[in-house]
Coordinates of C-alpha atoms in Angstrom, one line a residue:
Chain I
X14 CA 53.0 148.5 113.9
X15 CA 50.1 147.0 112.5
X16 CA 50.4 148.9 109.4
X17 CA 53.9 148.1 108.7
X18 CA 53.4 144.5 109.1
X19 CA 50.1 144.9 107.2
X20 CA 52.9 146.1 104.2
X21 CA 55.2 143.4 104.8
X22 CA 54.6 140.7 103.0
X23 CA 56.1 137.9 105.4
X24 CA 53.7 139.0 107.9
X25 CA 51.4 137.9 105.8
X26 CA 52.0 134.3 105.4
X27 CA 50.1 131.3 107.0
X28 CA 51.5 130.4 110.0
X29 CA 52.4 126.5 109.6
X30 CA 53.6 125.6 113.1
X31 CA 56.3 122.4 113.8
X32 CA 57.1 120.3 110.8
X33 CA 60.1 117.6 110.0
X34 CA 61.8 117.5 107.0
X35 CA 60.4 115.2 105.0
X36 CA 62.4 112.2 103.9
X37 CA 60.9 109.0 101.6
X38 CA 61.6 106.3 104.8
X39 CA 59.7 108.3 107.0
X40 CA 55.7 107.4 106.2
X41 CA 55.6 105.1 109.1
X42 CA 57.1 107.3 111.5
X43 CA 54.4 110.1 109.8
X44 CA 51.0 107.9 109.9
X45 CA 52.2 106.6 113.3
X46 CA 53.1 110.0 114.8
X47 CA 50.5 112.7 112.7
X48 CA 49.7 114.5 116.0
X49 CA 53.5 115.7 116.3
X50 CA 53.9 117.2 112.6
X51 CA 51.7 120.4 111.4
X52 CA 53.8 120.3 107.9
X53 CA 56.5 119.1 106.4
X54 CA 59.2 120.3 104.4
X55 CA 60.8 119.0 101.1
X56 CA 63.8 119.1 99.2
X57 CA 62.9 118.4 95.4
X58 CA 65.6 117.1 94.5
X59 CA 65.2 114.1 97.0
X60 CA 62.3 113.3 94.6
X61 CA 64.1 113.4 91.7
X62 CA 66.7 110.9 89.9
X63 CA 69.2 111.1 87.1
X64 CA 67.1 109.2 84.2
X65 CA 67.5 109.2 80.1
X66 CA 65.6 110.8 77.5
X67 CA 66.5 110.4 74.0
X68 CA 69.9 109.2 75.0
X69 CA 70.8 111.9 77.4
X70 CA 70.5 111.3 81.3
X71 CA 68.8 114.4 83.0
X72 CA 67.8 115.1 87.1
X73 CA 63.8 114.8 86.3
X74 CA 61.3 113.7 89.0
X75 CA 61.1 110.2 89.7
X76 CA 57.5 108.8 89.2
X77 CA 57.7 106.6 92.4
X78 CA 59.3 109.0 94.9
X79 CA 56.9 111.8 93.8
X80 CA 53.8 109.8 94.3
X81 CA 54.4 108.3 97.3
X82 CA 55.1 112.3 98.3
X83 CA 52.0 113.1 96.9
X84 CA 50.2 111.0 98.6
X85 CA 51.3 112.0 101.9
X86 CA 51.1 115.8 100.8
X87 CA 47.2 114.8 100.8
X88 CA 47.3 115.2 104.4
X89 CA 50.1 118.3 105.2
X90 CA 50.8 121.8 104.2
X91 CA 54.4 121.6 102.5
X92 CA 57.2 123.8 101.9
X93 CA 60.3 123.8 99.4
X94 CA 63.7 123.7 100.9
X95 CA 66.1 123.2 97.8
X96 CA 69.4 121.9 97.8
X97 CA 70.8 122.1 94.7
X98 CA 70.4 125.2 92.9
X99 CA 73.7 126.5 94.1
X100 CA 73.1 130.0 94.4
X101 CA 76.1 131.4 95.4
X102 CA 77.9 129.5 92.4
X103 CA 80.1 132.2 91.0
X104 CA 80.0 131.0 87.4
X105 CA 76.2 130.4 87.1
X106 CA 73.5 128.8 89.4
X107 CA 72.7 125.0 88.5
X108 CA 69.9 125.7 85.4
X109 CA 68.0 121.9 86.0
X110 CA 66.8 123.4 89.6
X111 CA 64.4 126.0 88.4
X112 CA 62.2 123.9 85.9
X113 CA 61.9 121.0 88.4
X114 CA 60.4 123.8 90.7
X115 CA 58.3 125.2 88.0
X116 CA 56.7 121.6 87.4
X117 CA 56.2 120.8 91.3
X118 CA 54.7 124.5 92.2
X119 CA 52.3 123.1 89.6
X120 CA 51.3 120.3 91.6
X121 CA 52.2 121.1 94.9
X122 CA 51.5 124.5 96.2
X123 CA 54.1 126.2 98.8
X124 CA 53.1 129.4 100.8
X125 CA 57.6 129.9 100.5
X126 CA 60.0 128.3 99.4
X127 CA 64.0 128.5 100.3
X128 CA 67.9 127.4 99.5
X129 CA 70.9 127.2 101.0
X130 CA 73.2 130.4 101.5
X131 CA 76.2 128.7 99.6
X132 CA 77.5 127.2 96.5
X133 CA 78.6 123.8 95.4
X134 CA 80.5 124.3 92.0
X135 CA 82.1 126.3 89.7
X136 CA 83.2 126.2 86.3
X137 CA 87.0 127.9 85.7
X138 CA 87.5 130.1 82.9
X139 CA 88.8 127.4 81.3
X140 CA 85.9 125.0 81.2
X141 CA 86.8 122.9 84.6
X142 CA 83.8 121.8 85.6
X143 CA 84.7 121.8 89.8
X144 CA 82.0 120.0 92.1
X145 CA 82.3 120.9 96.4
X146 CA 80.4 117.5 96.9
X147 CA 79.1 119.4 99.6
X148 CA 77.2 122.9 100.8
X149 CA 80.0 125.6 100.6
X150 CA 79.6 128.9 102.2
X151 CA 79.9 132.4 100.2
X152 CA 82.0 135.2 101.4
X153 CA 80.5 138.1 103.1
X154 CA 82.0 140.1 100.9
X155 CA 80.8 142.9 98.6
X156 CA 81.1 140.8 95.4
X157 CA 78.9 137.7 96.7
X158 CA 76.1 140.3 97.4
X159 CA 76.3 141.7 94.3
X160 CA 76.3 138.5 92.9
X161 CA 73.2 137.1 95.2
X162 CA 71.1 139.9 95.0
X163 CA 69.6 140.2 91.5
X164 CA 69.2 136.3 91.6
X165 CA 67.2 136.7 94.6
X166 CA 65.4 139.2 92.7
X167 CA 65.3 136.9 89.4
X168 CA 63.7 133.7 92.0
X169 CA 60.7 136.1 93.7
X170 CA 60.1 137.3 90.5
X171 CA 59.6 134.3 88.4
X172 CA 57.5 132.5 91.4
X173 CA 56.0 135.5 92.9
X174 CA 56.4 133.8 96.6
X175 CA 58.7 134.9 99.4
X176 CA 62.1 133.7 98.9
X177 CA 64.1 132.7 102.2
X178 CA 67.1 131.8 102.3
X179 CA 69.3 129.7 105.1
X180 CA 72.7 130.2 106.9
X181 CA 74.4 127.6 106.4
X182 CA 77.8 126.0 108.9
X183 CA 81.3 126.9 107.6
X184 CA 84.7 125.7 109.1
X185 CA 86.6 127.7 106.7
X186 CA 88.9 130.5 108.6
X187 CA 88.6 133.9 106.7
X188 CA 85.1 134.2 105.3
X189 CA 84.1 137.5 107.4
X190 CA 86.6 140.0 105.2
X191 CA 86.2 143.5 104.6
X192 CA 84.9 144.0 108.3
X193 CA 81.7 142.5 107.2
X194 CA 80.4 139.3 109.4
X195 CA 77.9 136.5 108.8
X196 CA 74.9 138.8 110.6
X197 CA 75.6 141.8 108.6
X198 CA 76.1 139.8 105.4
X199 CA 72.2 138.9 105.6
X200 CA 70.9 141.6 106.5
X201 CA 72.3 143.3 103.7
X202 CA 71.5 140.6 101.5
X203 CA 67.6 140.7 102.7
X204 CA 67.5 144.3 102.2
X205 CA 68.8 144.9 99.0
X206 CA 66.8 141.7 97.9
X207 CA 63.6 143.5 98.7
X208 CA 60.6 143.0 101.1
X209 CA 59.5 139.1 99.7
X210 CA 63.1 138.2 100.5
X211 CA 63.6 136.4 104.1
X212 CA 65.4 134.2 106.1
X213 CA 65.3 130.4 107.2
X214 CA 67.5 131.1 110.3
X215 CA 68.9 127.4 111.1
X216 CA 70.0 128.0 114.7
X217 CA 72.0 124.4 114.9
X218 CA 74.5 126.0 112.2
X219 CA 74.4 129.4 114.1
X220 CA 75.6 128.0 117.3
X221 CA 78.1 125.7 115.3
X222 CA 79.6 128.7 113.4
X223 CA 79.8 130.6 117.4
X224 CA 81.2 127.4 118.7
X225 CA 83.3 126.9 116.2
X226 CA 84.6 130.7 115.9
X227 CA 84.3 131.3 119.5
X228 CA 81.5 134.2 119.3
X229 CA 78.8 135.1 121.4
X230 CA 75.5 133.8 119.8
X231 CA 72.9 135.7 121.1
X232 CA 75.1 139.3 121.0
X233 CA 75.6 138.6 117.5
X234 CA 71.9 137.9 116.4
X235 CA 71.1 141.0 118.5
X236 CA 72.2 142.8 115.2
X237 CA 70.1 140.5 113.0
X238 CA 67.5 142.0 111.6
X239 CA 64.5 139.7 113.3
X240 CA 61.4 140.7 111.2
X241 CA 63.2 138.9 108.2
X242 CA 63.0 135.4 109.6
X243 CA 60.6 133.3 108.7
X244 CA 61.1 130.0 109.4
X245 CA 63.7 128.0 111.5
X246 CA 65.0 125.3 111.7
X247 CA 67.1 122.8 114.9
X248 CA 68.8 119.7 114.6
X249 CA 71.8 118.3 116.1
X250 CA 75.6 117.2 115.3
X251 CA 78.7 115.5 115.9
X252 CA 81.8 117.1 116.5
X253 CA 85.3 116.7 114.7
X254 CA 88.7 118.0 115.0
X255 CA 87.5 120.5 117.7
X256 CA 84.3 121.2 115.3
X257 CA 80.6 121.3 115.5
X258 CA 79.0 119.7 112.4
X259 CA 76.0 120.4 110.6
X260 CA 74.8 116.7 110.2
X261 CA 71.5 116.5 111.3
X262 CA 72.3 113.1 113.2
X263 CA 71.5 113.9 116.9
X264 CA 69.0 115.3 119.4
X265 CA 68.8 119.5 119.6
X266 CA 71.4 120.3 121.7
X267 CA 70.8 122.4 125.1
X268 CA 72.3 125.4 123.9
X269 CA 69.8 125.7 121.0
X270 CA 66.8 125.3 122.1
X271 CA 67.9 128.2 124.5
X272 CA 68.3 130.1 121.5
X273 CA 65.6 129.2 120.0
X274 CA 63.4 130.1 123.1
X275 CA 65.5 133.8 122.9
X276 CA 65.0 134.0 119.1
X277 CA 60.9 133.1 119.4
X278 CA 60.4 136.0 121.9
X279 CA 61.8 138.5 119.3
X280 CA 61.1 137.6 115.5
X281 CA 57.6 138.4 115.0
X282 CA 57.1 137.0 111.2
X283 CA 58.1 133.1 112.1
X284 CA 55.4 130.9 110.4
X285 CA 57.5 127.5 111.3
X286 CA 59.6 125.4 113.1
X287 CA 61.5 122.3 111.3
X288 CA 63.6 119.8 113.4
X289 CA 65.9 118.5 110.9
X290 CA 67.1 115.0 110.5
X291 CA 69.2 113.1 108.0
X292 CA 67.5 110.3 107.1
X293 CA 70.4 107.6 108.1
X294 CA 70.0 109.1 111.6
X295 CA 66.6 108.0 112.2
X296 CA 67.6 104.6 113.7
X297 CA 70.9 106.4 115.7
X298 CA 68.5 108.9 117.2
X299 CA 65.0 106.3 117.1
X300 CA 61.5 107.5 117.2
X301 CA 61.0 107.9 120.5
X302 CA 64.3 110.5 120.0
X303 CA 62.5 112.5 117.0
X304 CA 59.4 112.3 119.2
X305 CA 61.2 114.1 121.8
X306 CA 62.5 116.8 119.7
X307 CA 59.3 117.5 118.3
X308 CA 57.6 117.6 121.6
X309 CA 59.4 120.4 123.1
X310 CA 59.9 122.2 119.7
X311 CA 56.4 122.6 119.6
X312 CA 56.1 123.2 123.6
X313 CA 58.8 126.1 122.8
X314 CA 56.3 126.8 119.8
X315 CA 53.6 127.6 121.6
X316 CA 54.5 129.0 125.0
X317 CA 56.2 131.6 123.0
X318 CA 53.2 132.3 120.9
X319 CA 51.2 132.7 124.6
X320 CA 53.9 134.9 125.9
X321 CA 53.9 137.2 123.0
X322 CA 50.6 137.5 122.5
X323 CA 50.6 136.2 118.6
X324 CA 47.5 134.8 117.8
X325 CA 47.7 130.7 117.3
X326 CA 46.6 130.8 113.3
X327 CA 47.7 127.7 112.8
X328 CA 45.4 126.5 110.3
X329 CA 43.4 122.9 110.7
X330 CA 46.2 120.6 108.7
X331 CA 43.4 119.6 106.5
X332 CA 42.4 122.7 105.4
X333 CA 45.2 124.3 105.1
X334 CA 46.4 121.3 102.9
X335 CA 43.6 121.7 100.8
X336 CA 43.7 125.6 100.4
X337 CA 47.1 126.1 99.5
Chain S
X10 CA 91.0 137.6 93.3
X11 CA 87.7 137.7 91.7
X12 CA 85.1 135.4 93.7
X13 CA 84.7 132.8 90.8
X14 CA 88.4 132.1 91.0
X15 CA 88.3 132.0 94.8
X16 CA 85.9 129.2 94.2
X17 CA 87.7 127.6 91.6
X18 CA 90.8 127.6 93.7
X19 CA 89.3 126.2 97.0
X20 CA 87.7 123.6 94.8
X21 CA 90.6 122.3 93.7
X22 CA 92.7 122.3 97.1
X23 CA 89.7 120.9 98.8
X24 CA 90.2 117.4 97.6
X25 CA 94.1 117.1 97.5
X26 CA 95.6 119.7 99.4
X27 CA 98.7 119.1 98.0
X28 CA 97.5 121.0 94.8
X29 CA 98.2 124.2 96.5
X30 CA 101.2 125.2 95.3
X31 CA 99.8 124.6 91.9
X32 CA 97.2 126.6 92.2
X33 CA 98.4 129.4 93.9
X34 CA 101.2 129.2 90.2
X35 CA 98.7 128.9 88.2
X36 CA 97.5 132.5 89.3
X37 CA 100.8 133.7 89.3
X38 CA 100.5 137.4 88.9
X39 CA 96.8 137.5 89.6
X40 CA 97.2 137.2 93.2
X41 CA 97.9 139.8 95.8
X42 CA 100.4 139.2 98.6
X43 CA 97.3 139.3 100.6
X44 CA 95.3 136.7 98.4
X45 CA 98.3 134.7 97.9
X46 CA 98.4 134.3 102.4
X47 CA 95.0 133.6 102.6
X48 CA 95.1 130.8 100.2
X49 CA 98.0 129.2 101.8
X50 CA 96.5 129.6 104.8
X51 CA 93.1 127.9 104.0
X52 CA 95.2 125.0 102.5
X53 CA 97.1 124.7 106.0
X54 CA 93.4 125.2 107.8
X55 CA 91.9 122.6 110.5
X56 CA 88.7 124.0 108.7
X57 CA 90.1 123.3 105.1
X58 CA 90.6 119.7 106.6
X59 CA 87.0 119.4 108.0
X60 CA 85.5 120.5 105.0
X61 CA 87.4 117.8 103.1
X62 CA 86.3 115.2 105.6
X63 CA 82.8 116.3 105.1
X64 CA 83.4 116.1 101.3
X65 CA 84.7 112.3 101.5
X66 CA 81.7 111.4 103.8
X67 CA 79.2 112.1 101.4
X68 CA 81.4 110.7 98.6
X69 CA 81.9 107.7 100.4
X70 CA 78.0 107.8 101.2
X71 CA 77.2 108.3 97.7
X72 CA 79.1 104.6 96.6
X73 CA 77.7 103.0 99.5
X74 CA 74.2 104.0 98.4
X75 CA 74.9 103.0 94.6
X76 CA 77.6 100.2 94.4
X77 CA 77.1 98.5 97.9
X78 CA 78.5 95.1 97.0
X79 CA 81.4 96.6 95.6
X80 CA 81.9 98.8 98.6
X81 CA 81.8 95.9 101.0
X82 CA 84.2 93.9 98.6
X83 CA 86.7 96.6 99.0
X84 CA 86.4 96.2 102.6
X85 CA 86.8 92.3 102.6
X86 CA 90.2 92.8 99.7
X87 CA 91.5 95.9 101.8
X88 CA 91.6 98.1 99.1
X89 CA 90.1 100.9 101.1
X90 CA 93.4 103.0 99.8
X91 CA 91.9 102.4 96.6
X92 CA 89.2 104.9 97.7
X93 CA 91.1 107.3 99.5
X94 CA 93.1 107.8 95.6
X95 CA 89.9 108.4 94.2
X96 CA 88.5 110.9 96.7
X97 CA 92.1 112.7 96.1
X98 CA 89.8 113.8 92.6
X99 CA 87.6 116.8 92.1
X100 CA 84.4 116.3 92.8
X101 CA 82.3 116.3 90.2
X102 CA 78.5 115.5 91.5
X103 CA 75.9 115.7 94.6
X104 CA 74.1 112.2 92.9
X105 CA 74.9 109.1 93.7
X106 CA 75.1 107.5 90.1
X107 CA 77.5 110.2 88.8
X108 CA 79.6 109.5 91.7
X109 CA 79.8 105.6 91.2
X110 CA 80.1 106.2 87.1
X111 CA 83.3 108.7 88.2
X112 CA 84.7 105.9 90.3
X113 CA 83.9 103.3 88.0
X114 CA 86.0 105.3 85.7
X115 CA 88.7 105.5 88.3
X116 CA 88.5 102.0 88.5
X117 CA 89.1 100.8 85.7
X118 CA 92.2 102.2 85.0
X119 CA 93.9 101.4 88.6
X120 CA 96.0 98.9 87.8
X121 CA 96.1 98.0 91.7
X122 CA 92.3 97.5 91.4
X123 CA 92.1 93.5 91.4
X124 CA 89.7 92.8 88.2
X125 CA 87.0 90.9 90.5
X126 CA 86.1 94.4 91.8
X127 CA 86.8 96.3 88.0
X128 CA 83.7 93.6 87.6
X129 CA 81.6 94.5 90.2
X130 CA 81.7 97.7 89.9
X131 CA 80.5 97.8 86.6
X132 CA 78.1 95.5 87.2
X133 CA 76.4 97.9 89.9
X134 CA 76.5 101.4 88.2
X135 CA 74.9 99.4 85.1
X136 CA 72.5 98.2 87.5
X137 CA 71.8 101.2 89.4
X138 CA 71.6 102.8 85.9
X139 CA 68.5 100.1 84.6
X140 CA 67.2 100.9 87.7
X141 CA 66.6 104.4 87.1
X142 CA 65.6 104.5 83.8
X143 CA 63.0 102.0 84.9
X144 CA 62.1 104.4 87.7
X145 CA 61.5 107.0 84.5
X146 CA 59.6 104.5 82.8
X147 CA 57.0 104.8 85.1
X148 CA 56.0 102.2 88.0
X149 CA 54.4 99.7 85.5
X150 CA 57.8 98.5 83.7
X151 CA 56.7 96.2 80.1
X152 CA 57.8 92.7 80.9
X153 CA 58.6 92.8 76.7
X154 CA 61.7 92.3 75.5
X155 CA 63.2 95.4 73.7
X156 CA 66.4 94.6 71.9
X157 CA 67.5 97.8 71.5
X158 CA 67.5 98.8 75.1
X159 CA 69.3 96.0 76.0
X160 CA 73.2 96.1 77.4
X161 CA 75.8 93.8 77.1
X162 CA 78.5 93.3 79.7
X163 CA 81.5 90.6 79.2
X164 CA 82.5 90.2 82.7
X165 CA 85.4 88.1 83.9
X166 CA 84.0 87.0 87.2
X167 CA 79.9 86.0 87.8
X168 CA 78.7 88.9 89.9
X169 CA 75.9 87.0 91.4
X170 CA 78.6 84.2 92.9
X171 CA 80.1 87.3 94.2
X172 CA 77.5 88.9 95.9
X173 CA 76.6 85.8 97.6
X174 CA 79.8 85.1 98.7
X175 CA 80.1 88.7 100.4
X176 CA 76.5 88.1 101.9
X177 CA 77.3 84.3 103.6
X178 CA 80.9 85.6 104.3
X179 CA 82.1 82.2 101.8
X180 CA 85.3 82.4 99.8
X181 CA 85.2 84.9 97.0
X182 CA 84.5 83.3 93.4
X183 CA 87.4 82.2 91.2
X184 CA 87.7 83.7 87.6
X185 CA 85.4 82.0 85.0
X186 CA 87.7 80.4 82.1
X187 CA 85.7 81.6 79.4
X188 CA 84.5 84.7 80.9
X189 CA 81.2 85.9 81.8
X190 CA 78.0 88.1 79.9
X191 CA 75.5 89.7 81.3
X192 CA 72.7 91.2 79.9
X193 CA 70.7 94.1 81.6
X194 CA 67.4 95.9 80.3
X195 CA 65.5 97.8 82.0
X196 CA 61.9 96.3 80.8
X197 CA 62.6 93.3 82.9
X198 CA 61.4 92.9 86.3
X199 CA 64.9 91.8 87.3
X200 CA 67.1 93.9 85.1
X201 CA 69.7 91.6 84.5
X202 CA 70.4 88.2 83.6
X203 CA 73.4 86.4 82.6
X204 CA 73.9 84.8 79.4
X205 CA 77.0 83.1 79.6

């Protein structure tokens, strides 16, 4: 067993512990509350703005934003969780993603880095340029893995860092054709994507999708294939029509962290743990609320760290910040 | 149905489900019995629906980030149907400039949109746009004037009288007889300033 995991290149990674998702509002909340968060995790394109060059307006990093990041990044290990490079987008991922990665890995170093499982636009045949607005889900179909794989291959290869990516919420009937279903969609995908190539299993989009589909959670992540998750993440929603939504506006719900209790005791390679909150929501859910959620995610954290025996790594923040 | 024109198709239902029936004749021919059902049953989908509300909440999000005065004037005039036509349009962005540029566009061409908002809106996408560019400049913006950089905007109504009537709750400004300019660069520490 040792051996195997010695191999296995998401064993290897630092183990960061609980982090938030970082969001530009929250420094108070962050210098007031430092005990609670081990790292955080950024999207870069919340950093960035549309701004001109030579008369033509381009997503580039926005000198403000990415300073006052910097500054706080002085203090915490970070990691990358993108947004917009639209993976899954049949016609071509978004090209502006990748450089603004390539200059922040420059500045910022990330033990991983991850995206969404989805797409947000297409281009027709014909040159319509088509924008979701919003985080679409892919298929489990054939075609969408053969489509995802090699660019999972092209992102590891280029940054030479495990690549994870995240399931994401759909309330689209019909996506689990050809017999193939959301569990046996990423395993596949992880396989044939090769060993750097894991997954940021969001359990609040997990329970929606059972919720909302009316499957058994835990019988279906039986099948998932554990030693691929690396990070994941909780949050909480609102529901509509008879859905759960994936909006990051409320307090963990019961039913997840019962999950994520189930889900601790059996992935071995899970180096962190981000509750996820939309930054509008801070003042719905308060501090005291985020507080909460981070308390008993890390309580979670670390009685399942005792109860399977995994060695507490978690690096000093200030070390690690400074090593990596 | 390859997947790229799966995509293409739900894009364009997911806005304005009544586009079905175009697109499902548009790939007349292409489609499978089979591909043909499941498009008309995601159009007639409570989770087609959902998505679409998700879709206008960060739409609407988007404007109320980057035009907020022109948001809340639209709730004051009523003209929240205004918005609901515009959403009814592809998407075209995740950023919130983009989004208030498209419905600037929109805008302007509504003949039901009352030209006090046609003003404001303008007014706040050129604004949110000198913002950013003085964002790129760097956090130390020259307080010089540069000519070149500088953008006109004949206006009918005086924003400024506008936004402060929306702030105090006040009546809304009348029309100014002979018309309003504002200048905007994004060198000055305010941005804008009106001229006439």
């Amino acid at each position: 067993m040792n051996h195997v995991n010695h191999l296995n290149p998401l064993a290897q990674l630092p183990v960061l512990g609980v982090g938030i998702n970082y969001q530009k509002s929250y420094a108070g909340f962050l210098s007031r509350h430092s005990h609670l968060v081990d790292f955080l995790e950024f999207n870069p394109d919340a950093l960035c703005s549309w701004q001109e060059q030579a008369g033509h307006w381009q997503l580039r990093r926005n000198p403000v934003l990415f300073g006052n990041f910097l500054h706080i990044r002085q203090k915490l290990p970070v990691t990358v969780h993108g947004l917009s490079l639209s993976i899954g987008s049949a016609s071509g991922w978004n090209d502006s993603y990748l450089p603004l990665l390539d200059e922040m890995q420059m500045e910022v170093k990330f033990p991983w880095h991850s995206e969404h499982l989805g797409f947000l636009d297409v281009r027709t045949p014909e040159g319509e340029y088509l924008h979701a607005g919003t985080q679409l889900p892919m298929p489990f179909t054939t075609e969408a893995l053969e489509l995802l794989v090699p660019r999972v291959r092209q992102i590891i290869a280029r940054y030479q860092l495990p690549f994870l990516l995240e399931n994401t919420t759909y309330y689209l009937p019909g996506m689990a054709a050809e017999g193939m279903d959301e569990v046996d969609f990423l395993n596949a995908l992880c396989e044939q994507s090769g060993p750097k190539c894991g997954l940021l299993l969001d359990l609040y989009n997990f329970y929606c999708n059972a919720v909302n589909f009316g499957f058994d959670p835990y019988q279906a992540l039986e099948k998932l294939d554990m030693a691929r998750v690396v990070e994941i993440h909780i949050a909480g929603g609102s529901q509509h029509k008879g859905f759960h939504l994936d909006v990051h506006s409320n307090h963990t719900p019961e039913p997840v962290w019962e999950l994520l209790q189930w889900v601790l005791a059996r992935a071995p390679n899970v180096k962190a743990l981000v509750y996820e909150l939309l930054e509008q929501a801070l003042d719905a859910v308060t501090e005291k609320g985020v507080c909460q959620n981070l308390e008993r995610a890390r309580a979670c954290w670390q009685e399942s760290r005792e109860k399977t025996h995994l060695p507490d790594t978690r690096i000093h923040r200030k070390k690690m910040a400074e090593s990596i | 149905m390859s997947l790229r024109d799966w995509q293409a198709a739900l894009l364009k239902i997911l806005p304005n489900p009544e586009q079905t029936s175009h697109v499902l004749e548009q790939q007349t021919g292409q489609l499978t019995r089979r591909e043909r059902d499941h498009l008309t049953g995601l159009s007639l989908s409570t989770g087609l629906d959902v998505t679409r509300d998700v879709q206008i909440w960060w739409r609407q999000a988007r404007l109320q980030i980057a035009i907020p005065f022109s948001m809340r004037l639209i709730q004051r005039l009523e003209l929240q149907k205004i918005v609901a036509q515009y959403q009814k349009r592809p998407c075209t962005t995740l950023f919130f400039l983009r989004e208030a540029q498209a419905f600037s566009e929109f805008i302007q061409e509504n003949p039901e949109a009352p030209t006090l908002l046609r003003d404001m809106v303008q007014f706040e996408c050129a604004l949110h746009m000198a913002r950013l560019r003085q964002a790129g400049a760097g956090s130390h913006p020259t307080q010089e004037f540069s000519p070149s950089d500088t953008l006109e905007l004949p206006l009918t109504y005086c924003p400024e009288d506008c936004m402060t009537a929306l702030l105090q709750n006040t009546p809304l400004p009348g029309s100014s007889p002979d018309g309003v300019t504002i200048q905007m660069n994004s060198h000055w520490p305010r941005l804008w300033r009106r001229v006439r």
